[in-house]
Short mmCIF file of C-alpha atoms in Angstrom, two decimals:
data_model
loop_
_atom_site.label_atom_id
_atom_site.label_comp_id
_atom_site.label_asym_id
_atom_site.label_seq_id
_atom_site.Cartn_x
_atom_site.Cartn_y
_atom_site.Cartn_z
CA UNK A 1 14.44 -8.85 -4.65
CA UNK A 2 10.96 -7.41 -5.35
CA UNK A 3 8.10 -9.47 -6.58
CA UNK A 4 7.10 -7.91 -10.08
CA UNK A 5 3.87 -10.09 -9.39
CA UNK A 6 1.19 -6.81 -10.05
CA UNK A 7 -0.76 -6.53 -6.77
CA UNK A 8 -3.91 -8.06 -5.75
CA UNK A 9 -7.14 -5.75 -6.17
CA UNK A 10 -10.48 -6.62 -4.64
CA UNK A 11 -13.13 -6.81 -6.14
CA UNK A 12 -16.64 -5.61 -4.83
CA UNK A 13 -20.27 -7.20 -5.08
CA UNK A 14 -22.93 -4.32 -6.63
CA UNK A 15 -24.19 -4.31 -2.56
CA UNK A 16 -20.35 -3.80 -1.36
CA UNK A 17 -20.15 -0.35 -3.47
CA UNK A 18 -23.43 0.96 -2.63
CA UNK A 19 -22.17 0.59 1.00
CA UNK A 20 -19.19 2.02 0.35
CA UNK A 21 -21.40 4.97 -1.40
CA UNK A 22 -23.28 5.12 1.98
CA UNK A 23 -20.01 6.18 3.61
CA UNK A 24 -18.86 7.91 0.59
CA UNK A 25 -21.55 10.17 1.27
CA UNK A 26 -20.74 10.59 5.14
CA UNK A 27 -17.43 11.16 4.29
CA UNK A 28 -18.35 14.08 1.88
CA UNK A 29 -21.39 15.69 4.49
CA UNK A 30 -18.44 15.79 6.87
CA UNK A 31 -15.73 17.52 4.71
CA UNK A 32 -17.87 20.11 3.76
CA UNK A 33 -19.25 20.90 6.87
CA UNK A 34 -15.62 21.06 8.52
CA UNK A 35 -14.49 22.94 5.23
CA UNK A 36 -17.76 25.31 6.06
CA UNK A 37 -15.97 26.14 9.50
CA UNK A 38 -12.70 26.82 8.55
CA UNK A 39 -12.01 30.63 9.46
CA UNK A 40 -9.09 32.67 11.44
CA UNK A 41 -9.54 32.18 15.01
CA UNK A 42 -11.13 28.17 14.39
CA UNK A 43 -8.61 25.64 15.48
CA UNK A 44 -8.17 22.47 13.84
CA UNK A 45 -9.47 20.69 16.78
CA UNK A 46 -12.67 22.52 16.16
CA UNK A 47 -12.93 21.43 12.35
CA UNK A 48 -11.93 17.57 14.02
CA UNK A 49 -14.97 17.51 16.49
CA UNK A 50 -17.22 19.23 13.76
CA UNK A 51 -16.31 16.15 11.58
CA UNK A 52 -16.64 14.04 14.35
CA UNK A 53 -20.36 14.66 15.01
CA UNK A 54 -21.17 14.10 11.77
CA UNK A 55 -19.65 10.81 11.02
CA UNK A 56 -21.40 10.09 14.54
CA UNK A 57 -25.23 11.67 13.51
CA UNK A 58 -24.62 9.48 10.18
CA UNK A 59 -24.07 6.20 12.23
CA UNK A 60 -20.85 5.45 10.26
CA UNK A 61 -17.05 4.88 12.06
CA UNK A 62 -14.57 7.05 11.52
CA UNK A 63 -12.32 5.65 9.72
CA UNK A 64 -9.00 7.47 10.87
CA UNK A 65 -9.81 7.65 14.82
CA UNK A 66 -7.19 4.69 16.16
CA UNK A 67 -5.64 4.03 12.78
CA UNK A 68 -2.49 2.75 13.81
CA UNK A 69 -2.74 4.95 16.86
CA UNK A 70 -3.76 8.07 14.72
CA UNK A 71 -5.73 10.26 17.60
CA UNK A 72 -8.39 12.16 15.63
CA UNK A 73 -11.21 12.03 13.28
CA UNK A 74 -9.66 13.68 10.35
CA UNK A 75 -6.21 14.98 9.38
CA UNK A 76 -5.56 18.79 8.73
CA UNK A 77 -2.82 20.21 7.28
CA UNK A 78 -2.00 24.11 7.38
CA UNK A 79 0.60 26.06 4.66
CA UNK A 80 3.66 23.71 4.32
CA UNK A 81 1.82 20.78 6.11
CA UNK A 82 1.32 18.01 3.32
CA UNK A 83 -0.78 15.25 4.64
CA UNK A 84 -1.54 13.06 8.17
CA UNK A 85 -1.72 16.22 10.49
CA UNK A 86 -3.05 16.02 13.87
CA UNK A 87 -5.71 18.38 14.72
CA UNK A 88 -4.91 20.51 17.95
CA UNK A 89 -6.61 23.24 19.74
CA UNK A 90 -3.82 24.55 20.12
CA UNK A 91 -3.57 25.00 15.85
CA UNK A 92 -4.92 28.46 14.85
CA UNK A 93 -6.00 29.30 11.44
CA UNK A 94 -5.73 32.47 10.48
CA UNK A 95 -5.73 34.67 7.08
CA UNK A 96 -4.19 34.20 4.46
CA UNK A 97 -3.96 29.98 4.97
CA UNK A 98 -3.90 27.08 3.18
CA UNK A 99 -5.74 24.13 4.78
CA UNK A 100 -6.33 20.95 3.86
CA UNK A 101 -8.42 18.32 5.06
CA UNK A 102 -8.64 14.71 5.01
CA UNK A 103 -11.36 12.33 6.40
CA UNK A 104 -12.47 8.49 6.11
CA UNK A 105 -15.74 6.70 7.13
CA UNK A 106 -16.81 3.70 6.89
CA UNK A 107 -20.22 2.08 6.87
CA UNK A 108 -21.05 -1.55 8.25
CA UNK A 109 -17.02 -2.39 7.62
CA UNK A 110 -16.66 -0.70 4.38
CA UNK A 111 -14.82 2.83 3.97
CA UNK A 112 -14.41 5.75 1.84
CA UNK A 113 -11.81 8.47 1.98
CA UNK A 114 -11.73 12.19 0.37
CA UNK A 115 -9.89 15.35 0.73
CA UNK A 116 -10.02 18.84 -0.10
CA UNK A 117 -8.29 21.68 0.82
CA UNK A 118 -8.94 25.27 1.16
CA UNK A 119 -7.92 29.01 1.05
CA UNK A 120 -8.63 31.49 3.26
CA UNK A 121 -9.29 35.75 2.47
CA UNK A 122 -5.94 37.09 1.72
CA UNK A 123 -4.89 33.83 0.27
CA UNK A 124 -2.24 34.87 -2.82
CA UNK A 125 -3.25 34.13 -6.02
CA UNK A 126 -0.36 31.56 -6.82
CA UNK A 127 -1.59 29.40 -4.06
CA UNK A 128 -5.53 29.72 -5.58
CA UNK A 129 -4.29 28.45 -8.88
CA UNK A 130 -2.56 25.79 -6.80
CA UNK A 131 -5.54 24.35 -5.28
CA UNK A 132 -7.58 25.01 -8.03
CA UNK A 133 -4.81 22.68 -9.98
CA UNK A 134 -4.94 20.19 -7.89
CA UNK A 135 -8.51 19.75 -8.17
CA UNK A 136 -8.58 19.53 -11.61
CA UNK A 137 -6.06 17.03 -11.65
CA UNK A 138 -7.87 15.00 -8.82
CA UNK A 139 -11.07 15.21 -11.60
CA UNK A 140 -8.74 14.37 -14.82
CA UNK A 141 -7.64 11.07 -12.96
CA UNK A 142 -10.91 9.91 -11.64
CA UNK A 143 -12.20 10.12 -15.65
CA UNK A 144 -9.62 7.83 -16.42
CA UNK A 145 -10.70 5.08 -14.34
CA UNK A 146 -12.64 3.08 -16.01
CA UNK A 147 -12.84 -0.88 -16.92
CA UNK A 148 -9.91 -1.85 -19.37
CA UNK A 149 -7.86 1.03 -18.78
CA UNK A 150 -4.19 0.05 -17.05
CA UNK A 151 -3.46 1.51 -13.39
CA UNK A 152 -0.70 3.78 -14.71
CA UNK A 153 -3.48 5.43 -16.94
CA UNK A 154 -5.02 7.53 -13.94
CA UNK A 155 -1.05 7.95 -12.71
CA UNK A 156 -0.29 9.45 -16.10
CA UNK A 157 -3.84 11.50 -16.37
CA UNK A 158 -2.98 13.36 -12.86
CA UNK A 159 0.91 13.50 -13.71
CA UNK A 160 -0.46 15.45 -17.18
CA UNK A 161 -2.69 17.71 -16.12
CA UNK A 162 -0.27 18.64 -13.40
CA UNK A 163 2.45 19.38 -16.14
CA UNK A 164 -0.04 21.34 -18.34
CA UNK A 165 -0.64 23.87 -14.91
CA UNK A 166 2.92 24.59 -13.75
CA UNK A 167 5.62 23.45 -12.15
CA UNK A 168 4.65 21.73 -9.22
CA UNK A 169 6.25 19.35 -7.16
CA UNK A 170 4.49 15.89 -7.09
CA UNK A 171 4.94 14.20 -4.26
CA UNK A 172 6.00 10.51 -4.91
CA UNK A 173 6.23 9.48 -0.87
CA UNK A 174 2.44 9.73 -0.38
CA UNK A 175 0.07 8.26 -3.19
CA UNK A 176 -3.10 7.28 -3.69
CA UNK A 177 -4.71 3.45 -2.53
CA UNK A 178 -6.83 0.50 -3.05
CA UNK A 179 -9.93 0.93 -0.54
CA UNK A 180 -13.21 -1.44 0.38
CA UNK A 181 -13.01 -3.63 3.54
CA UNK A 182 -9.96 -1.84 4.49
CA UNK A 183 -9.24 1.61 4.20
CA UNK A 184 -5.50 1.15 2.90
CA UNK A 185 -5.47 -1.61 0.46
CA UNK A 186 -3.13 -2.91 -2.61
CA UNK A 187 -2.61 -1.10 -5.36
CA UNK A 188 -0.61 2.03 -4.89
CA UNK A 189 -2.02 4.68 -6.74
CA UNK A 190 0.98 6.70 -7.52
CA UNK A 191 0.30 10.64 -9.19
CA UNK A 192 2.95 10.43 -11.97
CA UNK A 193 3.92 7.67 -14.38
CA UNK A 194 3.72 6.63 -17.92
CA UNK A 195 0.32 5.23 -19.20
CA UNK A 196 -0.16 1.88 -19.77
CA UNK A 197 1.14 -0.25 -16.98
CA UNK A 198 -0.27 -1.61 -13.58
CA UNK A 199 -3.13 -4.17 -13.47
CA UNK A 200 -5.83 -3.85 -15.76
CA UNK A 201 -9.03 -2.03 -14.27
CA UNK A 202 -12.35 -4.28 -13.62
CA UNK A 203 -15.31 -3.59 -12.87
CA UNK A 204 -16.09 -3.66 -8.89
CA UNK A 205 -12.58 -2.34 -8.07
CA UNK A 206 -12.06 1.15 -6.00
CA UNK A 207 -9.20 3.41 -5.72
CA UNK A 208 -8.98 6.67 -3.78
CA UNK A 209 -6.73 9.02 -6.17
CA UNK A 210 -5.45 11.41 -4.26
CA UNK A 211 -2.43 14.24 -6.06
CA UNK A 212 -0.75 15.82 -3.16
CA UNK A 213 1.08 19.28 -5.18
CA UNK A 214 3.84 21.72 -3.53
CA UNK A 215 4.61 24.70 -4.54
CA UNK A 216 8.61 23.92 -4.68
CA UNK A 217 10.52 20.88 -4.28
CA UNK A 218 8.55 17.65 -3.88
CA UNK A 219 10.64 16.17 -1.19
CA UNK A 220 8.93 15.84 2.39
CA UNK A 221 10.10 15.16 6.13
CA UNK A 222 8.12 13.34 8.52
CA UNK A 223 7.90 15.84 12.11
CA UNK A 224 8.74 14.61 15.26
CA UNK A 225 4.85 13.75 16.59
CA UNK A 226 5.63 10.61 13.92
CA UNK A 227 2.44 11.41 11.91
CA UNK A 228 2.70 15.20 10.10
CA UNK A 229 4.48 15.49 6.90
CA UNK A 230 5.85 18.75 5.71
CA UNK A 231 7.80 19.83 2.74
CA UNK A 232 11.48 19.74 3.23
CA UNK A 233 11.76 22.97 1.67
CA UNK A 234 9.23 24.77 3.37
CA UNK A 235 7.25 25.24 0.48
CA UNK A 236 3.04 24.99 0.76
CA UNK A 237 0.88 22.62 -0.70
CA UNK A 238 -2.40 21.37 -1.69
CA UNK A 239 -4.72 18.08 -1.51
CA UNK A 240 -7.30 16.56 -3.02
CA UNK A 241 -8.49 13.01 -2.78
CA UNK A 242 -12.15 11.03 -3.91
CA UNK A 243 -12.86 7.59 -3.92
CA UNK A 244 -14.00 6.06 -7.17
CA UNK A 245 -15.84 2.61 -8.10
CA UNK A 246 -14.27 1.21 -11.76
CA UNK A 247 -18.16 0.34 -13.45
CA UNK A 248 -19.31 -0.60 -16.83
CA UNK A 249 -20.55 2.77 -17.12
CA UNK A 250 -18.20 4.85 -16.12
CA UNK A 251 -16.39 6.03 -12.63
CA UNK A 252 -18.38 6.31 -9.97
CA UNK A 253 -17.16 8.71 -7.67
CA UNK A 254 -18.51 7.57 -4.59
CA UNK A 255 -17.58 10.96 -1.86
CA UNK A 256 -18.55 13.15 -4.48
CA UNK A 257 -21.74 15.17 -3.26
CA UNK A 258 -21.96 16.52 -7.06
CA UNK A 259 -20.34 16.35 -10.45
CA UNK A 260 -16.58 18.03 -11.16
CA UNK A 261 -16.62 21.86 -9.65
CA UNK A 262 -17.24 24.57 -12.05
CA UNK A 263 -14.48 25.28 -14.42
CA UNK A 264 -13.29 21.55 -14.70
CA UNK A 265 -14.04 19.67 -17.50
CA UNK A 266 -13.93 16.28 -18.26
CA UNK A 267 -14.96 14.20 -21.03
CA UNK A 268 -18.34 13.81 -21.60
CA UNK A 269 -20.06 10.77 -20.01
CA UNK A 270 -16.92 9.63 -18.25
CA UNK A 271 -17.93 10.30 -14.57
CA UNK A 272 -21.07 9.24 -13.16
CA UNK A 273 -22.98 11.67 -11.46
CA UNK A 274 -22.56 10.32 -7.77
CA UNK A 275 -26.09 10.04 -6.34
CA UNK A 276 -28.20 8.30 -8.90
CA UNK A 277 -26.14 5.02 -10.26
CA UNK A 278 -26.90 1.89 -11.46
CA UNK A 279 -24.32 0.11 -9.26
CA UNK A 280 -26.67 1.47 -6.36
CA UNK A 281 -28.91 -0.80 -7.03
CA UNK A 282 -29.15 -4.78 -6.06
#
């Protein structure tokens, strides 16, 4: 029988987050310079050893490389690839994609993880307002986490904004995670739900939210090189993941090189802008 006991969620020191913004910040530097490169003709192995040099230049660890035998930097995903895929040179990206990426960094033993994912030239216009979707759920969560609020209330936040945009498929095998001195940690952050529920947020806790959306049926298969998920029905997706600190003022979204993207709107004085925060400090 399962435990209904609500999981255990560390709880960081002031220092412990601005560390954790330290790699935050490596972990965004990297994604955008590997989401710079992507272009037909660039491999995924390319965007992996872009990545790779920057973690390195930063002196963070990556935080993927050796993860339970994972073999690479980052993860990239291409069309109907949902999440944990290996880059390879011999992976081509060409017009007209969908690719998503996925990195983690940590600084003197304490991580951060984020995701994006983008279109290429020819990309259809159903699969912009995908991503674009995605990301604005990704930014509708992250407001809701904030001290007091209930787990389930960030679930519930990226579950409605989802529902608002179309009809997407959620995926409910792959969610979102507890993060600090690990990068996988309790609680399961799940993308749907009904508000209300979970542990109760405190200040010093960190979550990476991540909504992983399919144009289709939600349900995914696991490939045969035991890492790469795809969606059973072939259909193409989209990813988008930050890691946020729960403070008294606000979240704090820690791989966030700026505010919410143009276009995405949150409520006012919800999330911190990145850079500058008290929690820095001390």
């Amino acid at each position: 029988m399962r435990s209904k006991r609500e999981p255990c969620v560390q709880v960081k020191t002031r220092a412990q987050l601005a560390k954790m913004h330290e790699a935050g910040q490596v972990v965004a530097s990297a994604l955008r310079a590997a989401a710079d490169a992507v272009a037909p003709g660039v491999t995924t192995a390319d965007l992996d050893a872009i990545a790779s040099a920057q973690i390195a230049a930063a002196g963070a660890a990556p935080s993927f490389l050796g993860y339970h035998g994972f073999p690479a930097t980052i993860c990239t995903c291409i069309n109907e690839e949902i999440v944990h895929g290996i880059p390879s040179a011999s992976r081509v990206i060409r017009e007209g994609d969908v690719v998503s990426i996925d990195c983690g960094a940590s600084v003197d033993g304490w991580h951060a993880d984020a995701a994006l994912t983008v279109g290429l030239p020819g990309v259809s216009a159903e699969l912009a307002t995908l991503i674009a979707d995605c990301e604005r759920a990704l930014w509708r969560g992250l407001a809701a986490a904030r001290p007091g609020a209930r787990l389930s209330d960030i679930s519930h936040a990226v579950e409605r904004s989802v529902r608002a945009a179309g009809e997407y498929g959620i995926v409910e095998d792959y969610v979102g995670h507890g993060i600090g001195s690990e990068m996988h940690m309790d609680p399961p952050v799940p993308n749907h739900g009904r508000p209300g529920r979970g542990p109760v947020l405190a200040e010093g806790m960190a979550l990476a939210i991540e909504p992983l959306l399919v144009l289709g049926s939600p349900s995914t298969r696991l490939l045969d090189d035991g890492w790469t998920v795809v969606s059973e029905d072939g259909g193409w997706s989209a990813h988008f993941e930050h890691t946020v600190a729960i403070t008294a003022d606000g979240p704090w979204v820690l791989t966030a090189l700026t505010g919410p993207p143009a276009g995405v709107l949150v409520p006012a004085g919800i999330v911190s802008a990145p850079a500058m925060h008290p929690q820095a400090a001390g």
